[in-house]
mmCIF file with all atom_site columns, C-alpha atoms in Angstrom:
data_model
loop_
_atom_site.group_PDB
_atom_site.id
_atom_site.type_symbol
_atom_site.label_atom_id
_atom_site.label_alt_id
_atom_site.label_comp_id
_atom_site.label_asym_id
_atom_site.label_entity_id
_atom_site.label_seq_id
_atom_site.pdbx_PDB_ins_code
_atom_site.Cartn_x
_atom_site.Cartn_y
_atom_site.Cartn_z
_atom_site.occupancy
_atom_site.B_iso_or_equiv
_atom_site.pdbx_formal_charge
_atom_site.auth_seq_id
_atom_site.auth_comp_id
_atom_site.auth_asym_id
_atom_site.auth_atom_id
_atom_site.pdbx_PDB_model_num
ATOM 1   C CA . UNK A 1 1   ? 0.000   0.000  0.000   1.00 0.00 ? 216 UNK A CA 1
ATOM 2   C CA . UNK A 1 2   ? 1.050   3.489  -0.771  1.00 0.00 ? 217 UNK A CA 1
ATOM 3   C CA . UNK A 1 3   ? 2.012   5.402  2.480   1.00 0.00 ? 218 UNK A CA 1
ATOM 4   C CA . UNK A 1 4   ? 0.045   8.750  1.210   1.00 0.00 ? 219 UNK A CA 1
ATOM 5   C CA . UNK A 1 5   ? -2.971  6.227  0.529   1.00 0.00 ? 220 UNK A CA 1
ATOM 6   C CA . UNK A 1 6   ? -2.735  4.543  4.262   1.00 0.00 ? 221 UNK A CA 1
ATOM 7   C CA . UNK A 1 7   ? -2.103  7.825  5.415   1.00 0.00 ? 222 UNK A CA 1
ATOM 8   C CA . UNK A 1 8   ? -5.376  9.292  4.377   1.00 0.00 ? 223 UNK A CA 1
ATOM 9   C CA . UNK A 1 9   ? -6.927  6.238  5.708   1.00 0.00 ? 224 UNK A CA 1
ATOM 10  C CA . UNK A 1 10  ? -5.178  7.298  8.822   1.00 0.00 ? 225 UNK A CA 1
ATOM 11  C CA . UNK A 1 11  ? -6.700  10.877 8.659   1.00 0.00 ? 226 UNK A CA 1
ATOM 12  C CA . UNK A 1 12  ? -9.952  9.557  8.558   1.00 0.00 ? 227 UNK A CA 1
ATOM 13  C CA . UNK A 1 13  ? -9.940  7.709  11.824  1.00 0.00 ? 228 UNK A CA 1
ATOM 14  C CA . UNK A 1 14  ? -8.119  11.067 13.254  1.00 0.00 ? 229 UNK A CA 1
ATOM 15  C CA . UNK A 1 15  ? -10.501 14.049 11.378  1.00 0.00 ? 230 UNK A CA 1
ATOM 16  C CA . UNK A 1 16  ? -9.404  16.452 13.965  1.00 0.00 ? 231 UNK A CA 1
ATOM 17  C CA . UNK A 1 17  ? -6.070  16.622 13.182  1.00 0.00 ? 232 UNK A CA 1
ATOM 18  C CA . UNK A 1 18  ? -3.430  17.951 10.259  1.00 0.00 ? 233 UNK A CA 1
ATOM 19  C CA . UNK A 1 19  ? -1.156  15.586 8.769   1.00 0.00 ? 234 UNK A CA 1
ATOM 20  C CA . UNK A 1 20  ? 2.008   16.513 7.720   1.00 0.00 ? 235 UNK A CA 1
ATOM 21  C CA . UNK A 1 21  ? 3.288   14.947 4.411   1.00 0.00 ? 236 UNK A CA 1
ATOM 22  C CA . UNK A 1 22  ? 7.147   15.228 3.637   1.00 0.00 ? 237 UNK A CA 1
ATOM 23  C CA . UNK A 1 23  ? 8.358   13.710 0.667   1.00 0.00 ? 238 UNK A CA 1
ATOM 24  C CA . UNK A 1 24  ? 11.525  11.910 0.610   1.00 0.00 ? 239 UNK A CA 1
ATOM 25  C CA . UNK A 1 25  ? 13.733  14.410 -0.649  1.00 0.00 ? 240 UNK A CA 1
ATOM 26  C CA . UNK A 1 26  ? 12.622  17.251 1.060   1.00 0.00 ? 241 UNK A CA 1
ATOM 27  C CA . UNK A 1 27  ? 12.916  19.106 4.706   1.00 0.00 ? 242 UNK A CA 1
ATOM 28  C CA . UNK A 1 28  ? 10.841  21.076 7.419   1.00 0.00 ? 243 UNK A CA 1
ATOM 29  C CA . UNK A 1 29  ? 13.459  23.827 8.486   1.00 0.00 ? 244 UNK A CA 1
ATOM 30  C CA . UNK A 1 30  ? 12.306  25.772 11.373  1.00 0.00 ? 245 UNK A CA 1
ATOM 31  C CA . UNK A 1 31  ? 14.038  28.342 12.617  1.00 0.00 ? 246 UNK A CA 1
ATOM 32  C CA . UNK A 1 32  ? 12.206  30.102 15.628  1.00 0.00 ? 247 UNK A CA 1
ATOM 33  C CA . UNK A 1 33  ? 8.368   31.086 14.659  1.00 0.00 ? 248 UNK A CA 1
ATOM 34  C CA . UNK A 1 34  ? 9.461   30.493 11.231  1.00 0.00 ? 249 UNK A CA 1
ATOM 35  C CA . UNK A 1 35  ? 10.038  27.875 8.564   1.00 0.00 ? 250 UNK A CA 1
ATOM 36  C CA . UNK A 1 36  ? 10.592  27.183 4.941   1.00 0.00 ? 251 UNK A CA 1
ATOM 37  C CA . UNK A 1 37  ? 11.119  24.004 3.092   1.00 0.00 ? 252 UNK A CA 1
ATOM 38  C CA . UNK A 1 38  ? 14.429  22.734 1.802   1.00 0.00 ? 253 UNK A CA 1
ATOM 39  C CA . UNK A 1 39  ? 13.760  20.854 -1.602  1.00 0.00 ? 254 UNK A CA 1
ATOM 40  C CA . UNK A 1 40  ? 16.945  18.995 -3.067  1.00 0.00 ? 255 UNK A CA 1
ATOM 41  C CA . UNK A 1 41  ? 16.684  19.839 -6.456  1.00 0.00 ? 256 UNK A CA 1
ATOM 42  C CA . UNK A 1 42  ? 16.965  17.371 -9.659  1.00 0.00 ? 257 UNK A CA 1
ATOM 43  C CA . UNK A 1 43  ? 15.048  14.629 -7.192  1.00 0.00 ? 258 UNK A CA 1
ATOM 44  C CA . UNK A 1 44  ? 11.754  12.695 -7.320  1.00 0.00 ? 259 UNK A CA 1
ATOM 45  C CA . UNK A 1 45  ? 8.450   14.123 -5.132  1.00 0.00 ? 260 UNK A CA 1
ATOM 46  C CA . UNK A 1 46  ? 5.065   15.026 -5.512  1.00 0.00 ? 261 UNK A CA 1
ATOM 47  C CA . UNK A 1 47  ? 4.926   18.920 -6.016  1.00 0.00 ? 262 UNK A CA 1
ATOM 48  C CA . UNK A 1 48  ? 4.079   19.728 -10.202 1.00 0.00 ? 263 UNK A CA 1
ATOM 49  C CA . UNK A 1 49  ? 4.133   23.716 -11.118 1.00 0.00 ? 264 UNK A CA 1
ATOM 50  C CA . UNK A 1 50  ? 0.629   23.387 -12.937 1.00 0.00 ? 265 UNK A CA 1
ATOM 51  C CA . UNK A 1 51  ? -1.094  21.310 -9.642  1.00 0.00 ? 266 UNK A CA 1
ATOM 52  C CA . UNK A 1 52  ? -2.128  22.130 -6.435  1.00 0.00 ? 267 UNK A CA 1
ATOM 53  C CA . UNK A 1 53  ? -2.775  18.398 -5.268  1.00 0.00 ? 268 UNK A CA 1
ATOM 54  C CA . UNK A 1 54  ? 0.244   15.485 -4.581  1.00 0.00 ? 269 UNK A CA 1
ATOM 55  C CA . UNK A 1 55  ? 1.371   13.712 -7.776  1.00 0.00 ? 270 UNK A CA 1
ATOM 56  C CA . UNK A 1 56  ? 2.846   10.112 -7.476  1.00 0.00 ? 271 UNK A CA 1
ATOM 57  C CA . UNK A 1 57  ? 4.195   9.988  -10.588 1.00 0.00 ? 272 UNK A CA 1
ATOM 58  C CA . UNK A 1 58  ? 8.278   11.401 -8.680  1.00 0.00 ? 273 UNK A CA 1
ATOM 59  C CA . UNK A 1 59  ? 8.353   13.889 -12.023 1.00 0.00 ? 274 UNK A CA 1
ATOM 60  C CA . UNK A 1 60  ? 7.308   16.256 -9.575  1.00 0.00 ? 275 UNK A CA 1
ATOM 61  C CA . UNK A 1 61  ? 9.673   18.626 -7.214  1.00 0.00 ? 276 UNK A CA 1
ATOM 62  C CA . UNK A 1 62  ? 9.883   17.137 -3.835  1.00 0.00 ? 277 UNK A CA 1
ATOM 63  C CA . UNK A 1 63  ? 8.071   18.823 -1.245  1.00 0.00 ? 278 UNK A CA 1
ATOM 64  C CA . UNK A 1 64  ? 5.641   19.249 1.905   1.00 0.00 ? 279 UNK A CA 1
ATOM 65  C CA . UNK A 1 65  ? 1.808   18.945 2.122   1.00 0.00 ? 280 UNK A CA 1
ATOM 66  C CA . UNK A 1 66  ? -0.828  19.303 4.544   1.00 0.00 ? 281 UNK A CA 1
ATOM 67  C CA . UNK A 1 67  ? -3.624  16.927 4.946   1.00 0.00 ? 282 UNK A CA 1
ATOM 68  C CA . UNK A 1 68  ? -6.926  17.861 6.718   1.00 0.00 ? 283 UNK A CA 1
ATOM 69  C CA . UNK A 1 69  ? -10.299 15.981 6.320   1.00 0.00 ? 284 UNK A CA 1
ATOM 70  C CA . UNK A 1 70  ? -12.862 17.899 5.285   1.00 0.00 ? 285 UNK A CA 1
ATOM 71  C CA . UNK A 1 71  ? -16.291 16.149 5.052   1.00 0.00 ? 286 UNK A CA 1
ATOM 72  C CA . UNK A 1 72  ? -15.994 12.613 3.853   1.00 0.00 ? 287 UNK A CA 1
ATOM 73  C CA . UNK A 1 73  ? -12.837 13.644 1.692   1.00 0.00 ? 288 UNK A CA 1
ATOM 74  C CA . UNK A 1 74  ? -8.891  14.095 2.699   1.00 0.00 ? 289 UNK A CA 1
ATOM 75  C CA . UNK A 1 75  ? -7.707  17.451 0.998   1.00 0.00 ? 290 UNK A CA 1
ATOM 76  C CA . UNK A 1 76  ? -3.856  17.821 0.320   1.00 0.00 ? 291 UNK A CA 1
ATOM 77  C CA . UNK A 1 77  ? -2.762  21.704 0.436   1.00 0.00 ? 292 UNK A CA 1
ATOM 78  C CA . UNK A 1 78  ? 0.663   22.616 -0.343  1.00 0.00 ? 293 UNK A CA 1
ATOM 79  C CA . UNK A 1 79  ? 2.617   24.272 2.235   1.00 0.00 ? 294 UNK A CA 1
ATOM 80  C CA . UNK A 1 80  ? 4.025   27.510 1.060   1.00 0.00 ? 295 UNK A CA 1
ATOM 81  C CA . UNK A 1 81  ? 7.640   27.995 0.905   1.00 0.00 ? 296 UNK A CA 1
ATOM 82  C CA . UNK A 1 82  ? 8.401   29.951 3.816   1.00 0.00 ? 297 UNK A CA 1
ATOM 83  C CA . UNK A 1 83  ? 6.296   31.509 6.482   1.00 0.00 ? 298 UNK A CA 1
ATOM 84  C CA . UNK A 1 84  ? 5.212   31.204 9.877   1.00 0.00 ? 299 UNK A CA 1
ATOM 85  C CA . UNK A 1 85  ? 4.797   27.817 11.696  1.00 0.00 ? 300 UNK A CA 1
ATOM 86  C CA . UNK A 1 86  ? 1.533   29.219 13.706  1.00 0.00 ? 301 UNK A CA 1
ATOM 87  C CA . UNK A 1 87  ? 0.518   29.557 10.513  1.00 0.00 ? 302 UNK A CA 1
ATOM 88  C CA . UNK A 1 88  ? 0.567   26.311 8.677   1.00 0.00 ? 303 UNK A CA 1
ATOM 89  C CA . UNK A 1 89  ? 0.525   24.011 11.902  1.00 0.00 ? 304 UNK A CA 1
ATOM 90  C CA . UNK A 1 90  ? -3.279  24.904 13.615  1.00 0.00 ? 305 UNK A CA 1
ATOM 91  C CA . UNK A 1 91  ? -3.810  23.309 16.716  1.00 0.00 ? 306 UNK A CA 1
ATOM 92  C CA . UNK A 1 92  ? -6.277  19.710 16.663  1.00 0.00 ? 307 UNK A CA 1
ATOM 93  C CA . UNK A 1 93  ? -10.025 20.235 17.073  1.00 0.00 ? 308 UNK A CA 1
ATOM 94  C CA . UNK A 1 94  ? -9.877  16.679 18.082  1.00 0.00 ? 309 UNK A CA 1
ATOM 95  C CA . UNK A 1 95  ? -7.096  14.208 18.901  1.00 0.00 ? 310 UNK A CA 1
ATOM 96  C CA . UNK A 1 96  ? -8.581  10.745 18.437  1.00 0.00 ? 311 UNK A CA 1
ATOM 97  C CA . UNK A 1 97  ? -6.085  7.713  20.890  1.00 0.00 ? 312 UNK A CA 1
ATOM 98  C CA . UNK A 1 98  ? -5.769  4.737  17.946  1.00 0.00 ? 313 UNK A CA 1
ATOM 99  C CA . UNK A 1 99  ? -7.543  1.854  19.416  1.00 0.00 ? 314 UNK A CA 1
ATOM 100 C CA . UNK A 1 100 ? -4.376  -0.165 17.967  1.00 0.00 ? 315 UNK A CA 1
ATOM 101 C CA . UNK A 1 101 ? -2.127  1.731  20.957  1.00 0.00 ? 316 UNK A CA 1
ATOM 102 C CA . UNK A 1 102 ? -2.218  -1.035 23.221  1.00 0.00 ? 317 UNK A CA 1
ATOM 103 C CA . UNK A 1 103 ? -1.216  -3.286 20.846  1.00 0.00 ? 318 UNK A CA 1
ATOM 104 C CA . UNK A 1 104 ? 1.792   -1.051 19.600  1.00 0.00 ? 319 UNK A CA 1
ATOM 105 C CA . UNK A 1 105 ? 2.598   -1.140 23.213  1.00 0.00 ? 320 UNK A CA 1
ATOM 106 C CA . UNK A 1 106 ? 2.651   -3.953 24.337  1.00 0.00 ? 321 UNK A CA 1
ATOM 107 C CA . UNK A 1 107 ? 4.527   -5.335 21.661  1.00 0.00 ? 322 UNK A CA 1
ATOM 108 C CA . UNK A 1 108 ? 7.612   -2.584 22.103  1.00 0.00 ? 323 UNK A CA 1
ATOM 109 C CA . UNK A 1 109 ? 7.704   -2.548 26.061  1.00 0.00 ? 324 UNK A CA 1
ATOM 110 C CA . UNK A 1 110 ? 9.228   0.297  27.740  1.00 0.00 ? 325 UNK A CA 1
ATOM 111 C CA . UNK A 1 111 ? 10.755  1.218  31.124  1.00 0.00 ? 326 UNK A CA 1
ATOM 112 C CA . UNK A 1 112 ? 9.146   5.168  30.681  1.00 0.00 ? 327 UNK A CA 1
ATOM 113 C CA . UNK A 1 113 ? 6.088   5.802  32.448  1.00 0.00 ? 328 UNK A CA 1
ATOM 114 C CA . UNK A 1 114 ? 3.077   6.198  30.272  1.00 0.00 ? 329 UNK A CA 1
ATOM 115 C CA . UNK A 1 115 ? -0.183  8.254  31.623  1.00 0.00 ? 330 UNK A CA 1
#
């Protein structure tokens, strides 16, 4: 399965939340309040000049996306170059525990204290 496909699958059991897509070849810098994206150029991603949604074809630019559910559909926005963090990165309106947590954890035990 594609990640970006099990991902929105993922966004759909978590609605409240933003998802953060960064393609291989490319890099959240943040720098205080502020960020902008390093994209290694002459490499594979998902970012075309003429679209404003993800394409998996890797003839795109590589870059970073935000995913947010709205209604019964996943929507992929491009994250602008540069700008401020508060800005791209809004707080959950929900945060949803994965009912497959306990399982995670109990199969990677841990010495830390968990809530």
């Amino acid at each position: 399965v594609l990640r970006a496909y099990d991902f929105d699958a993922m966004m759909r059991r978590h609605n409240g939340e933003t998802g953060v897509c960064i393609d291989h070849f490319a890099a959240l810098v943040v720098d205080g309040a502020d960020y902008s994206i390093l994209s290694l150029e002459g490499k594979p991603g998902t970012a075309l000049a003429d679209r404003d949604v993800p394409n998996f074809t890797g003839t795109g630019a590589p870059w970073i996306w935000l995913k947010r559910v709205e209604g019964e559909s996943v929507v992929a926005t491009r994250l602008a170059p540069r700008g401020r963090l508060a800005d791209a990165l809004t707080p959950a309106t929900a945060i949803v525990e994965d009912p497959r947590v306990e399982a995670a954890r109990a199969a990677n035990p841990s010495d830390v204290d968990r809530p």
